[in-house]
Short mmCIF file of C-alpha atoms and ligand atoms in Angstrom, two decimals:
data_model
loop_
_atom_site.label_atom_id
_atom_site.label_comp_id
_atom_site.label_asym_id
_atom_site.label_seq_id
_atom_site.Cartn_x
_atom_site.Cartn_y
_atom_site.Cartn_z
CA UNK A 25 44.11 40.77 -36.83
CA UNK A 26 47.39 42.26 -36.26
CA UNK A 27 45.66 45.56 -35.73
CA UNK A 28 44.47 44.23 -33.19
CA UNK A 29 46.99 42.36 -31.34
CA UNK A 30 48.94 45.49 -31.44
CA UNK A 31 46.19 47.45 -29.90
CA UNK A 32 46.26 45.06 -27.32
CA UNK A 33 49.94 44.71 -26.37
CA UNK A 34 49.64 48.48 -26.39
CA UNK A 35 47.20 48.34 -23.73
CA UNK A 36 49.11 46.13 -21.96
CA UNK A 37 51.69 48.32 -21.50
CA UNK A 38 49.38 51.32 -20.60
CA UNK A 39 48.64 49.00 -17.83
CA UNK A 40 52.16 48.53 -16.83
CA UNK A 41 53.33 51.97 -17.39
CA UNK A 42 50.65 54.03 -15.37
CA UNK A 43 51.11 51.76 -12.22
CA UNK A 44 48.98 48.40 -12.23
CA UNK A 45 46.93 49.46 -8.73
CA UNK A 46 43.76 47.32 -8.95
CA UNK A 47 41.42 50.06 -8.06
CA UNK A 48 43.07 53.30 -9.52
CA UNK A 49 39.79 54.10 -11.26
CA UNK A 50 37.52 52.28 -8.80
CA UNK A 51 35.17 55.56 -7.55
CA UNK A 52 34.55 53.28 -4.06
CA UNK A 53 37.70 52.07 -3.27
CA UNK A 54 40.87 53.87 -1.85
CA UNK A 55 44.08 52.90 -2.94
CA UNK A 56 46.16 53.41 -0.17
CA UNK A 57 49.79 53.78 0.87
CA UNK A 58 51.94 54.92 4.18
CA UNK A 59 51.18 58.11 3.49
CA UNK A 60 47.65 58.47 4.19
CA UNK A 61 46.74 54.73 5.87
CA UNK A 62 46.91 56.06 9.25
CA UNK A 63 44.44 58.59 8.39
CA UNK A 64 42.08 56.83 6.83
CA UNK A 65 41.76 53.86 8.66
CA UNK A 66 42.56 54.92 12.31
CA UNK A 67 40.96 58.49 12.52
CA UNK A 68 37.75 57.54 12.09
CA UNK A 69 34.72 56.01 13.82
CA UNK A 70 34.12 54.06 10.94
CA UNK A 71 35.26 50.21 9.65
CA UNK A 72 37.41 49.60 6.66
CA UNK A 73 37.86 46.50 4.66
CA UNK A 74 41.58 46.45 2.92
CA UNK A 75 42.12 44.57 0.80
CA UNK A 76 46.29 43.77 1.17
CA UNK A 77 47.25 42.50 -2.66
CA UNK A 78 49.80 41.98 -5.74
CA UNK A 79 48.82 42.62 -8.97
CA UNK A 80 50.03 39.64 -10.33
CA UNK A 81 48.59 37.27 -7.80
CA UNK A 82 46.08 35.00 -9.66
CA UNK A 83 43.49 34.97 -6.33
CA UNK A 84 43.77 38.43 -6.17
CA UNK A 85 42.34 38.84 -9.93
CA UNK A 86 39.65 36.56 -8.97
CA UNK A 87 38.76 38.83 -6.09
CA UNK A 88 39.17 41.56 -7.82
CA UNK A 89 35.50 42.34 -9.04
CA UNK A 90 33.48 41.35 -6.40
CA UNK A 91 35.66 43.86 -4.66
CA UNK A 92 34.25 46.39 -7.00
CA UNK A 93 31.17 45.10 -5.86
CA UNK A 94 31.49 45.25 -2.85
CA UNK A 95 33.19 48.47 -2.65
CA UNK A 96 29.50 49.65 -4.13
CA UNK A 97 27.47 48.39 -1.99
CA UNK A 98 29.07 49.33 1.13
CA UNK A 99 29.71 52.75 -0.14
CA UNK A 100 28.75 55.13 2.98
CA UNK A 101 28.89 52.07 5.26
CA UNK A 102 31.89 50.76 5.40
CA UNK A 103 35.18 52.18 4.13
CA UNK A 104 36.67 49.82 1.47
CA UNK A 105 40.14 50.15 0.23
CA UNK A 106 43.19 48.39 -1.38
CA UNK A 107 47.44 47.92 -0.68
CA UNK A 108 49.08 46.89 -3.04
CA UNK A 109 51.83 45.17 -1.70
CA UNK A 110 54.48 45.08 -4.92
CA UNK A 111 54.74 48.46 -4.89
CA UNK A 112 57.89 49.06 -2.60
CA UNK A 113 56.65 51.93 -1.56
CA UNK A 114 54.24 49.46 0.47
CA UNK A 115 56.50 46.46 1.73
CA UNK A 116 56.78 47.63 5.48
CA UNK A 117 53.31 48.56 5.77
CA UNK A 118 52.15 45.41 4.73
CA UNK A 119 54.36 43.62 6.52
CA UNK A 120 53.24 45.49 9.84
CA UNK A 121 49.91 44.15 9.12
CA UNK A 122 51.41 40.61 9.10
CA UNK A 123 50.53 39.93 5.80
CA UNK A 124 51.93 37.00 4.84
CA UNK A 125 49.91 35.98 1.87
CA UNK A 126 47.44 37.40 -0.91
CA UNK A 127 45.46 38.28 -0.88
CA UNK A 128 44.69 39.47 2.64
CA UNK A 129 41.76 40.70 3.63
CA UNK A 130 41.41 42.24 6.71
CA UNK A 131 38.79 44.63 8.67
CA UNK A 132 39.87 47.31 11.14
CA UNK A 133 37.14 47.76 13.60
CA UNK A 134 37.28 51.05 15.81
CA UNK A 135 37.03 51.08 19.27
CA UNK A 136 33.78 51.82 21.42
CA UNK A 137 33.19 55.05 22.09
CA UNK A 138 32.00 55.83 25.60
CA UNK A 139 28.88 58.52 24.73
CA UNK A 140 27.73 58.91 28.12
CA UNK A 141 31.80 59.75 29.77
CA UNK A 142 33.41 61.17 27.16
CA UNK A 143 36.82 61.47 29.28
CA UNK A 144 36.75 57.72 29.07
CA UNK A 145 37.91 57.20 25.66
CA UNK A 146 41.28 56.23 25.06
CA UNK A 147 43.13 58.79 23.01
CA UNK A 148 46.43 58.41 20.84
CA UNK A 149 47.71 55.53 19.78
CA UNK A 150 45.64 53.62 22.26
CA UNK A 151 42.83 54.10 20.12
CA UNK A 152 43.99 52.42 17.21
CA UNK A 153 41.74 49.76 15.47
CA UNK A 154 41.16 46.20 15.95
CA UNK A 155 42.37 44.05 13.29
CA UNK A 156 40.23 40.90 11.78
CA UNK A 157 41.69 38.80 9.10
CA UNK A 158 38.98 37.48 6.76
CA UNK A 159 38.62 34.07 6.49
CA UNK A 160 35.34 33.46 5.38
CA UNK A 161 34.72 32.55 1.03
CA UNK A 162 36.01 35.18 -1.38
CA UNK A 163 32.30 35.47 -2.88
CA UNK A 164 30.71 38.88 -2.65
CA UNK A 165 27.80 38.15 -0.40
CA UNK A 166 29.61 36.36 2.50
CA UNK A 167 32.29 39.59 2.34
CA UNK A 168 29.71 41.91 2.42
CA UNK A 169 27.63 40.29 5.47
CA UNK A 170 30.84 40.33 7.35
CA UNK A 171 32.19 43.68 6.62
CA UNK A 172 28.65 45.00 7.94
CA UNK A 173 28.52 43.00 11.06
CA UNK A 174 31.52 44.81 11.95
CA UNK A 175 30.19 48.07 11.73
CA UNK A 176 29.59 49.50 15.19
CA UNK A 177 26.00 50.15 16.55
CA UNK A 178 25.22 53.14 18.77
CA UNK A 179 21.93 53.58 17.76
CA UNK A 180 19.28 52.53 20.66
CA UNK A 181 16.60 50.49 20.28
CA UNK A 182 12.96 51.62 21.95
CA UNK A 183 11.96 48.84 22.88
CA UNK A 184 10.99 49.36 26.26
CA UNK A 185 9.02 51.90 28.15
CA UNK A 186 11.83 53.07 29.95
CA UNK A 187 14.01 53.82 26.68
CA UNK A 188 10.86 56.13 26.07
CA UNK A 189 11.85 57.97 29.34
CA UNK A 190 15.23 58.28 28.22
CA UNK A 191 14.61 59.44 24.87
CA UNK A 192 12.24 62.78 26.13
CA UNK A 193 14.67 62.70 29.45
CA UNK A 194 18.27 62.41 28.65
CA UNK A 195 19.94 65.43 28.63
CA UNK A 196 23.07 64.74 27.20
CA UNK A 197 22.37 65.91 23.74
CA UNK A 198 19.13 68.34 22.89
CA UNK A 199 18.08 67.14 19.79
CA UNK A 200 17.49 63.06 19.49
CA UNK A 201 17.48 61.51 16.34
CA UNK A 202 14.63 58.58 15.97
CA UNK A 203 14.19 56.25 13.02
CA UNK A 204 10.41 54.87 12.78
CA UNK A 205 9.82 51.52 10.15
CA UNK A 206 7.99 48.98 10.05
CA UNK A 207 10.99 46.69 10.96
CA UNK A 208 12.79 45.58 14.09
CA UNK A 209 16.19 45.22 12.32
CA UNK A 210 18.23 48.79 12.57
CA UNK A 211 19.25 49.68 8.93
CA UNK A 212 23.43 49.59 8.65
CA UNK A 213 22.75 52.68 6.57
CA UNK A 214 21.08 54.63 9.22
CA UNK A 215 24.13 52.91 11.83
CA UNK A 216 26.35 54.87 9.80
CA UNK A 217 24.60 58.35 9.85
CA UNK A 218 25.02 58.08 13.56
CA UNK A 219 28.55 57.31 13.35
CA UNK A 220 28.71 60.39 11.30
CA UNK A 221 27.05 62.76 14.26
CA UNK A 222 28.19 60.78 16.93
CA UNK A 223 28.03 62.33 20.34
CA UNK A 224 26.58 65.20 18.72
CA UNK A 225 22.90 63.78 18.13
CA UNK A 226 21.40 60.74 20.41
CA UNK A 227 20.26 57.88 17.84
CA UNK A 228 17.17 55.75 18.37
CA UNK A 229 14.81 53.53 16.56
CA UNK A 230 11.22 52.60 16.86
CA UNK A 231 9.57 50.19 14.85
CA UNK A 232 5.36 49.40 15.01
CA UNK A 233 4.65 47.29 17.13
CA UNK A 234 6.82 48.57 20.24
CA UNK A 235 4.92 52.05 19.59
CA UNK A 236 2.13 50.72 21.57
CA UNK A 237 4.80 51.23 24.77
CA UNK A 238 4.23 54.95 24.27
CA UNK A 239 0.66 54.94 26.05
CA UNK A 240 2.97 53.48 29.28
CA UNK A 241 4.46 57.18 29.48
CA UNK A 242 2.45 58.76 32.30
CA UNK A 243 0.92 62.14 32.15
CA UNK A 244 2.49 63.28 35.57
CA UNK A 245 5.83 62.91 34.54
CA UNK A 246 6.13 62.65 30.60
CA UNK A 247 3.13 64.19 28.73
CA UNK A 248 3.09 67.11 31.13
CA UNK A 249 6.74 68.06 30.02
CA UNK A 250 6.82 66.77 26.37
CA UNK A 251 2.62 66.97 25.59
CA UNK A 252 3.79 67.48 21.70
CA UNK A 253 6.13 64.82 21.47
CA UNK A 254 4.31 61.99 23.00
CA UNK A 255 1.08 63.35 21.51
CA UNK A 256 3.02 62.69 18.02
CA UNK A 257 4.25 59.20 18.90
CA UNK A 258 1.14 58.43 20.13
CA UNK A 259 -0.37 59.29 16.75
CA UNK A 260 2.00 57.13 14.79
CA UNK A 261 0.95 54.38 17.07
CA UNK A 262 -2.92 55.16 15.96
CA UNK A 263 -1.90 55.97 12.33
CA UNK A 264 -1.00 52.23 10.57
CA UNK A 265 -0.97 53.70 7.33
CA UNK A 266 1.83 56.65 7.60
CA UNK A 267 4.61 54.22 9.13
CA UNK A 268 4.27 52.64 5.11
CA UNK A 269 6.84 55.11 4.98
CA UNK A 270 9.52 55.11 6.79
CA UNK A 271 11.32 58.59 8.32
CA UNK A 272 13.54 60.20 10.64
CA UNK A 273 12.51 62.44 13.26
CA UNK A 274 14.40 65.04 15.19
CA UNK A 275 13.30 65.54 18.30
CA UNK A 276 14.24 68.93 20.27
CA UNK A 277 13.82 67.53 23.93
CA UNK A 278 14.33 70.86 25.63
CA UNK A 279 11.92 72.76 23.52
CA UNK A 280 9.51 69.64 23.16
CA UNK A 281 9.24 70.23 19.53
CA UNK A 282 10.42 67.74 16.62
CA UNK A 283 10.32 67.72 12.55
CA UNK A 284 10.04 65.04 10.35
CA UNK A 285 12.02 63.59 7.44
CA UNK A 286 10.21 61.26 5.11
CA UNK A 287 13.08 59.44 3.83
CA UNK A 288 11.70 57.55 0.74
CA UNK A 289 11.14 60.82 -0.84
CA UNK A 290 14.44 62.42 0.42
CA UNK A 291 16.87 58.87 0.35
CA UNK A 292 20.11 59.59 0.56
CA UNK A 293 22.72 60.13 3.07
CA UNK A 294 23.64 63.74 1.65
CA UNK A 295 19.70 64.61 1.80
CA UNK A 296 20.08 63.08 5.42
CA UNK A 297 22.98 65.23 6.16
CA UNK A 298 21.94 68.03 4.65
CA UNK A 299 18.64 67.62 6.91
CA UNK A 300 20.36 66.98 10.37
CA UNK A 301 22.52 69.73 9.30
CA UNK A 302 19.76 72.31 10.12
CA UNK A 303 19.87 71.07 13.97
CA UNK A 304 23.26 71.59 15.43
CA UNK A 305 26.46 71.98 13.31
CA UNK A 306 27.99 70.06 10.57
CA UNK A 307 28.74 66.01 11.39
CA UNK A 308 32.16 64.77 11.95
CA UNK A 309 32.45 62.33 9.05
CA UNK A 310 29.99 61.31 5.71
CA UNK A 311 28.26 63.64 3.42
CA UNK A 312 28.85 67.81 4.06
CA UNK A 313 32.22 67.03 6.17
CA UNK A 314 35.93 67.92 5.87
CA UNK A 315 36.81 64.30 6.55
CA UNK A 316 34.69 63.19 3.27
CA UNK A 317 36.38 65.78 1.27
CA UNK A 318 39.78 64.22 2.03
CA UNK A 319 38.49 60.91 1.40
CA UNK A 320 37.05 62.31 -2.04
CA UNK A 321 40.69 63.91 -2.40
CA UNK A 322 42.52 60.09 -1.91
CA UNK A 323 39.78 58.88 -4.33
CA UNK A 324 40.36 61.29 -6.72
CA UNK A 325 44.24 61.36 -6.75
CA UNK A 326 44.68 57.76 -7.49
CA UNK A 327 42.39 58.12 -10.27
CA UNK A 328 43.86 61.23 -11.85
CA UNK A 329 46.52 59.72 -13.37
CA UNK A 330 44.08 58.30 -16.02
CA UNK A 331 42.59 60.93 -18.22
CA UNK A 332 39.18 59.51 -18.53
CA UNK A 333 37.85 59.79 -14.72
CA UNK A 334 34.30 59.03 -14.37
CA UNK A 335 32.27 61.12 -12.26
CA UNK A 336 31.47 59.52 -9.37
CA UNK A 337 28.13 60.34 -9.04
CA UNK A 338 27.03 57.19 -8.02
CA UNK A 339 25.15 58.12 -4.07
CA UNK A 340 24.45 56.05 -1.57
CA UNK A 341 20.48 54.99 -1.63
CA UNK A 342 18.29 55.00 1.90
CA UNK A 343 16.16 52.79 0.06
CA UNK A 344 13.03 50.49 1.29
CA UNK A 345 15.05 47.65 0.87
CA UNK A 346 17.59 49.26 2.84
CA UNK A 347 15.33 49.70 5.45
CA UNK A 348 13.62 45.99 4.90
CA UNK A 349 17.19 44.49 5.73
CA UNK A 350 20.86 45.36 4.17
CA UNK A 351 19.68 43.01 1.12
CA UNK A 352 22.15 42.67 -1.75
C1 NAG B 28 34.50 59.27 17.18
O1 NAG B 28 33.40 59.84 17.84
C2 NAG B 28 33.72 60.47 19.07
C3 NAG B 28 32.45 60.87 19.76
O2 NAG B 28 31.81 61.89 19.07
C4 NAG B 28 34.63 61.65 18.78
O3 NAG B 28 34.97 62.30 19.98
C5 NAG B 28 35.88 61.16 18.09
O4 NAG B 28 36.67 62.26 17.73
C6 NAG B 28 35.53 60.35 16.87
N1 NAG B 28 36.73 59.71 16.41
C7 NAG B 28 37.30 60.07 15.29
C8 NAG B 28 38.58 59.36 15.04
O5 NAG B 28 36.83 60.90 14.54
C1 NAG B 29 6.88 60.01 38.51
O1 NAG B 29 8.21 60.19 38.95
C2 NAG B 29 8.37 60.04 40.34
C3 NAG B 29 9.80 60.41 40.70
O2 NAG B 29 10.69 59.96 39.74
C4 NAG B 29 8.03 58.61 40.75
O3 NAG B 29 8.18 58.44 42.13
C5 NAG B 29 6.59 58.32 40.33
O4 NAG B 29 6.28 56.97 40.58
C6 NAG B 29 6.40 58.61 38.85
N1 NAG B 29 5.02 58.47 38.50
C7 NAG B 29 4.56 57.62 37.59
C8 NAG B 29 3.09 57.58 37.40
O5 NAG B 29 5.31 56.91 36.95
C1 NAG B 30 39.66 65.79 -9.10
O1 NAG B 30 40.86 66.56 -9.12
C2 NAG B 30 40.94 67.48 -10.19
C3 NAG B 30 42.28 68.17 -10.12
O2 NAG B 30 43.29 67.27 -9.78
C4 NAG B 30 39.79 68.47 -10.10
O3 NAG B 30 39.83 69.36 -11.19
C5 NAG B 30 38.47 67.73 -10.08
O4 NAG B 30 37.42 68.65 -9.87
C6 NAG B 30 38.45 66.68 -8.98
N1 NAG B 30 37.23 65.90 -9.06
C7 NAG B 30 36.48 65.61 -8.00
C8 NAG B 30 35.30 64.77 -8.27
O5 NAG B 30 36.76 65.99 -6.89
#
């Protein structure tokens, strides 16, 4: 009994004495400070959910697991990290974020990037990110729903003959990048792969029953200058069967070739990235950049101070029900 009590005020002051930083050995969730903030949540085309916090708030340690939770399933999404706002080291970078209570939690959206003028885009400090204050329920499911509706979109639906056009047409990348699933509803996962190439691939999804559209494309000016590729998406059209499974497709308008990546067998992001890395050059954020390698690095850091780090092994999953609908 008094082993025991011992063993646990011992552990209590573990706690204290290594820094009490909610997520220290969380493998999703940043704990961040001035030092690398701007970085990680401005410098990116990505959204982050902070969570602004002190340790000995008794809200926050009611949030403080279906943060964990949430930090997993948005993992490759949506960038998820914490402030601790005791720590002085923290005060003025809180308090520029007007946080005035805990805890705070608050989403940074980026701006929209302008794919088809690139000298458009506001550079610099301009480009900082939009700030939304979270005032939904502190349950898991609402948090998660919101973070994701936040998450930008530049993926194009084909929905309409003329997007067909575009896709074999459009000339401002070569390769195009199309989705095909049963489903109308573009997969947040596959949102974020295309935030990860952004203006280096075109993004587009296709689900069944627009395929149909496809026999619209006329032979004088499409299927004379792309006969493979509309010959292929006119055979997913005939083929029911092969759309059970879902893939990617990479589609080389200028050479009118394309390759295919079943993506339940291959199903996540780093097979993804590993596959669209065969096309042009390495993506910009995600799986195989330098950007995720710092983020690994801020991950890492924080959790080195404990000796027992777990390998965080844990990947993100293209699953069906990813592809169904973002289902928790
Ligand atoms: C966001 O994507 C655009 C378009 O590719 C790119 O120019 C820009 O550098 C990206 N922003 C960041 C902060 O990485
Ligand atoms: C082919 O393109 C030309 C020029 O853009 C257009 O005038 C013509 O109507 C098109 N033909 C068909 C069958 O869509
Ligand atoms: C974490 O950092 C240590 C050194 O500080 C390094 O040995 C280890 O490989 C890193 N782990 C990961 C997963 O990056």
């Amino acid at each position: 009994m008094m082993y025991t009590r011992l063993l646990y005020a011992l552990f209590l002051l573990v706690e204290l004495a290594f820094g009490a930083n909610f997520y220290d050995r969380d493998e999703n969730i940043m704990e961040l400070t001035p030092s690398n903030f701007d970085r990680v949540i401005h410098r990116t085309n990505y959204t982050t959910l902070v969570m602004f916090y002190a340790p000995w708030c008794g809200y926050c340690q009611e949030l403080k697991s279906s943060m964990k939770s949430a930090g997993k399933i948005l993992s490759g999404m949506v960038q998820v990290a914490g402030v601790n706002c005791d720590e002085s080291v923290n005060k003025q970078l809180c308090a520029q974020n007007r946080v005035s209570g805990f805890p705070t939690l608050m989403v940074f959206r980026p701006p929209k990037i302008n794919l088809d003028n690139p000298k458009k885009n506001v550079n610099g400090a301009a480009s900082q990110h939009a700030t939304e204050v979270y005032k939904g329920e502190r349950k898991l499911k609402p948090i998660v729903d919101f973070a994701l509706s936040r998450v930008k979109n530049y993926v194009k639906r084909l929905n309409r003959y003329s997007k067909f056009e575009e896709l074999l047409k459009s000339s401002r990348t070569k390769y195009a990048v199309v989705l095909v699933s049963k489903k109308e509803k573009i997969p947040t996962l596959y949102k974020s792969v295309a935030l990860d190439w952004l203006g280096i691939y075109d993004f587009y999804s296709i689900w069944d029953e627009k395929l149909q559209d496809v026999s619209q494309l006329s032979f004088e000016n499409d299927t004379k200058n792309w006969p493979n590729t509309v010959k292929y998406l006119q055979s997913l059209e005939k083929s029911e069967t092969e759309l059970q499974s879902p893939r990617i497709v990479v589609i080389d308008r200028e050479t009118d070739t394309y390759e295919e990546l079943d993506i339940l067998k291959s199903t996540d992001k780093t097979d993804i990235a590993a596959f669209l890395s065969k096309f042009e050059s390495k993506p910009r954020e995600g799986p195989l950049s330098k950007r995720q390698e710092y983020l690994k690095s801020i991950l890492n850091k924080s959790k080195s101070k404990k000796s027992k780090t777990k390998k965080n092994k844990q990947k993100t999953k293209l699953t069906k029900d990813h592809i169904v609908q973002d289902e928790l």
